[in-house]
Coordinates of C-alpha atoms in Angstrom, one line a residue:
X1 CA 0.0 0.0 0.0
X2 CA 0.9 4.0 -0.2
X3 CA 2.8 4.7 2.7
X4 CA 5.0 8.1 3.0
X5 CA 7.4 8.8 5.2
X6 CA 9.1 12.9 5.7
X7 CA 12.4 14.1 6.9
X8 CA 14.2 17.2 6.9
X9 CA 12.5 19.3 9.6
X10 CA 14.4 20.8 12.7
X11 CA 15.0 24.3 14.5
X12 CA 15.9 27.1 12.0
X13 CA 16.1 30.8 13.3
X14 CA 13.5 33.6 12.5
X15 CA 14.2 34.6 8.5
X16 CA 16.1 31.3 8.2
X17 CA 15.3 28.2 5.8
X18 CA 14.7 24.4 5.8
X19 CA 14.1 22.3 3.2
X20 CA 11.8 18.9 3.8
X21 CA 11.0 15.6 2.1
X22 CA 8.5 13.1 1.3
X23 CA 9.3 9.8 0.1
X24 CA 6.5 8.0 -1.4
X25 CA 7.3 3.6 -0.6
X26 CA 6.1 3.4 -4.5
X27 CA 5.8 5.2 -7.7
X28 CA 2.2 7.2 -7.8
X29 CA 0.3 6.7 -10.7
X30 CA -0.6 9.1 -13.1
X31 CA -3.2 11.5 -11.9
X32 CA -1.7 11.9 -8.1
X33 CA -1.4 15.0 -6.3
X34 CA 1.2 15.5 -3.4
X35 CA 1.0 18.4 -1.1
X36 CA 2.0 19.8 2.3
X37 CA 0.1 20.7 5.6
X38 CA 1.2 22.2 8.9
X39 CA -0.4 21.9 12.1
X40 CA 0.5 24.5 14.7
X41 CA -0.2 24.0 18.5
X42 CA -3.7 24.5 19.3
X43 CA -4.4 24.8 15.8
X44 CA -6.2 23.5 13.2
X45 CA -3.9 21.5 10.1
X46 CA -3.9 23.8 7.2
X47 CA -3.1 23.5 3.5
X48 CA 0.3 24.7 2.6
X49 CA 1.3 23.9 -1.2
X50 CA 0.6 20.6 -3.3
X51 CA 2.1 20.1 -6.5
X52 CA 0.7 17.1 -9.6
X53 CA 3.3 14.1 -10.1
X54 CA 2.9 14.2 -14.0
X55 CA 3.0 18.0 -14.4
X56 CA 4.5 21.5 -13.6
X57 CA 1.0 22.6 -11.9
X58 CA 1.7 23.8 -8.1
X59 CA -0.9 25.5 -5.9
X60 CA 0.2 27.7 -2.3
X61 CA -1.3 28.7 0.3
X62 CA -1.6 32.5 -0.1
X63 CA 0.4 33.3 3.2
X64 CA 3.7 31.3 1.8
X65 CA 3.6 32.3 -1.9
X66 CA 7.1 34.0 -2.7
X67 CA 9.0 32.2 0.2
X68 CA 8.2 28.5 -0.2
X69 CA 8.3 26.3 -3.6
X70 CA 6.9 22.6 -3.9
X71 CA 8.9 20.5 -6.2
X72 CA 9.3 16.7 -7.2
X73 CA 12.0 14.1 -8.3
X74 CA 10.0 11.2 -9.6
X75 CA 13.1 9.3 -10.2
X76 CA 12.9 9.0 -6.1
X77 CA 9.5 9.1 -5.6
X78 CA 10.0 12.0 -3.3
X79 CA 8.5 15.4 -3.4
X80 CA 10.4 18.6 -1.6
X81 CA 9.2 22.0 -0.1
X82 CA 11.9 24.6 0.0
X83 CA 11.0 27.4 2.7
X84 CA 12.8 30.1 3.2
X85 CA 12.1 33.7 5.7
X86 CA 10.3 31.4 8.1
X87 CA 8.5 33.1 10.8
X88 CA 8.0 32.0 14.6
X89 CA 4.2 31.7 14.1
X90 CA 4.9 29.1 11.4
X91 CA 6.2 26.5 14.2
X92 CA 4.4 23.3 13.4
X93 CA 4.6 19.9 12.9
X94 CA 4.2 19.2 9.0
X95 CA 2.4 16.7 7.0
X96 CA 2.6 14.8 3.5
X97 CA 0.3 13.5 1.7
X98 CA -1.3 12.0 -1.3
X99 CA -3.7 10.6 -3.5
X100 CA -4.9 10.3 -6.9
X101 CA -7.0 13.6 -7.0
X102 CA -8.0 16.8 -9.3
X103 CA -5.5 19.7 -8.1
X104 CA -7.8 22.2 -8.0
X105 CA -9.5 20.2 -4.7
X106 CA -5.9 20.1 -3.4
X107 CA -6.5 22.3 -0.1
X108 CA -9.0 19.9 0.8
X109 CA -7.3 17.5 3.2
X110 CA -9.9 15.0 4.1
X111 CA -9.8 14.3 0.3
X112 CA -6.4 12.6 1.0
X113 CA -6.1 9.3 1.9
X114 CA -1.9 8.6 2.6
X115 CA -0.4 11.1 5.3
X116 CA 3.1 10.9 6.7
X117 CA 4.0 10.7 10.2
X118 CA 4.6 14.4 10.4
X119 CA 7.9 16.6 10.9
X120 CA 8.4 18.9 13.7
X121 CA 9.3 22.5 12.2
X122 CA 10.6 25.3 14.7
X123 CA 11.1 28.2 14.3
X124 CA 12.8 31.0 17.1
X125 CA 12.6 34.3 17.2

């Protein structure tokens, strides 16, 4: 079955960057969308940016367009997000996930059935 697994999260400083990971345990078929949510403490998970496996589309969340890009390597069935200026108030653990889904319903995320285990992002002021 789909199972994902993330890496690359840690403590950065306020206006530093981090880069994180999702490895997907097979290659998605056509049609799949892969995208990233946070959940801060006390806070409900939001959508953060998702990006299709066969194309160039990407979607953001307006609050990180300009400082974080989704890309993928589907040589490694594993799909990135670059973030960079990252603010105290975006400490939170961060989620993967998938499924084989229209893009446009990509903020969605009880349309997702594969999640990863989450990574813990912190950021200090």
């Amino acid at each position: 079955q789909v199972q994902l697994v993330e890496s690359g999260g840690g403590l950065v400083q306020d206006g530093g960057s981090l880069r994180l990971s999702c490895t997907i345990s097979g290659r998605p078929v056509n049609g799949y969308t892969m995208a990233w949510f946070r959940q801060a403490p006390g806070k409900e998970r939001e959508f953060v940016a998702a990006i299709n496996w066969s194309f160039d589309n990407t979607w953001y969340a307006d609050s990180v367009k300009g400082r974080f890009t989704i890309s993928r390597d589907n040589a490694k069935n594993t799909f990135y997000l670059q973030m960079n200026s990252l603010k105290p108030e975006e400490t939170a653990v961060f989620y993967c996930a998938t499924d084989r889904i229209l893009g446009v319903h990509a903020p969605s995320q009880w349309r997702y059935k594969y999640w990863g285990q989450g990574t813990q992002v912190t950021v200090s002021s």
